[in-house]
Amino acid sequence: MSEPQSTNIRALFATAQSLRKQLETWGSTSEVYQENLRSAINTFEECRRLADQISLFSPNETEDDISSGDLLYLSIDYYLGELISKNTQSERRLLLRGAQDAYERFLGRLDTYNLLSKPDRKLYERYLDNRDRFTLLPSIDASVRRDTKISRFKQETELKLKLEYLLESPSALQNDDPALRTLHLSQIQLHIHQTFHSLDLISQEFTILALAPPVSSLKVSTLSLDRRQRNDRNGSDTYSDRLDPPISRLLASGKAGPILSNDGKPLKPFTLLDNRHSLRDGVFRPDHSLPTMTIDEYLAEEKRRGGMIEGGGDQGGTQQEVNEDDMEAADRETAKAREWDDFTESNPKGSGNTLNRG
């Protein structure tokens, strides 16, 4: 690669990285964020076209043939996939497919240079077998899924700590080519780890979008007018918050206007009232139902219908006193008391409770 071409792609890549980092200062739903996002995507796409134009990478090369300064350009497709997946202003399936293609180009180029580890190589092959249903946790065993999550989390944490350590003295990296190479390779390994995670999320989102209703039905429901507005236009008599409906609705429904024609023929149904007092009583009355009888009348009616039971209470539990002159009755009460005493002596309190014994 010549010096002018190297300077050109280096400046272009630095501009793209600056735009990508500026996105962190705005909310993802703001218009400014989406405009800067599109600018960053266009700049990275220009970087990729320039890298292909100058043949920066070749399938006939190995990792050792790439200079330490050019290793960071291997992540152009990774940044493209990351940025495209954040775009929310276009058809979502097309955006996800574009991000998926960018991630796939990133992994494919790394595989060409044998930069994928053995576990990552297996994941990449599993992804190629089923792109839209790729998952990092294929096992249904909960313990295996948990161990996989913990293992990948530890790997990502170790890579981030390694990068933080290497970036502690950026000035020293300028004169230390092996350290700079180690830094770029560590960044690539972190991007590989995050790429598989993003591909897993994309496949999950594809599954959710497959269950969504067609876009045409959503557009129809979005463009349709409010139900109350449509009813107002059509003149239909439906619920309204207004206490006095508009005259147009009254006229359309026949609730206003003259009752009789000039010839004396009725134009609409009406009810004859006996006098003005009936009309007045129907207007000036409470809006709630008034009682039709007093409490005493209600109790009398319930008693007449048999809804009330008399007696009971303390009177039902009173015992008749035994006549002392009736010796037979007194003997019966004495025998009954003795039997009760014998029963309580032979069956003390709690003797029948055998379930709660300790």
PDB file of C-alpha atoms in Angstrom, residues 2 94 116 123 134 144 167 269-270 273:
ATOM      1  CA  SER A   2       1.449   3.378  -1.035  1.00  0.00           C
ATOM      2  CA  LEU A  94     -33.654  -5.081   5.845  1.00  0.00           C
ATOM      3  CA  LEU A 116     -10.536 -17.298  14.830  1.00  0.00           C
ATOM      4  CA  LEU A 123     -19.438 -21.083  16.458  1.00  0.00           C
ATOM      5  CA  PHE A 134     -28.199 -19.079  15.328  1.00  0.00           C
ATOM      6  CA  VAL A 144     -25.258 -25.970  30.590  1.00  0.00           C
ATOM      7  CA  LEU A 167      -4.108   1.472  26.672  1.00  0.00           C
ATOM      8  CA  PRO A 269     -92.751   9.512  17.112  1.00  0.00           C
ATOM      9  CA  PHE A 270     -93.650  11.443  20.259  1.00  0.00           C
ATOM     10  CA  LEU A 273     -97.937  13.682  28.738  1.00  0.00           C
TER      11      LEU A 273
END
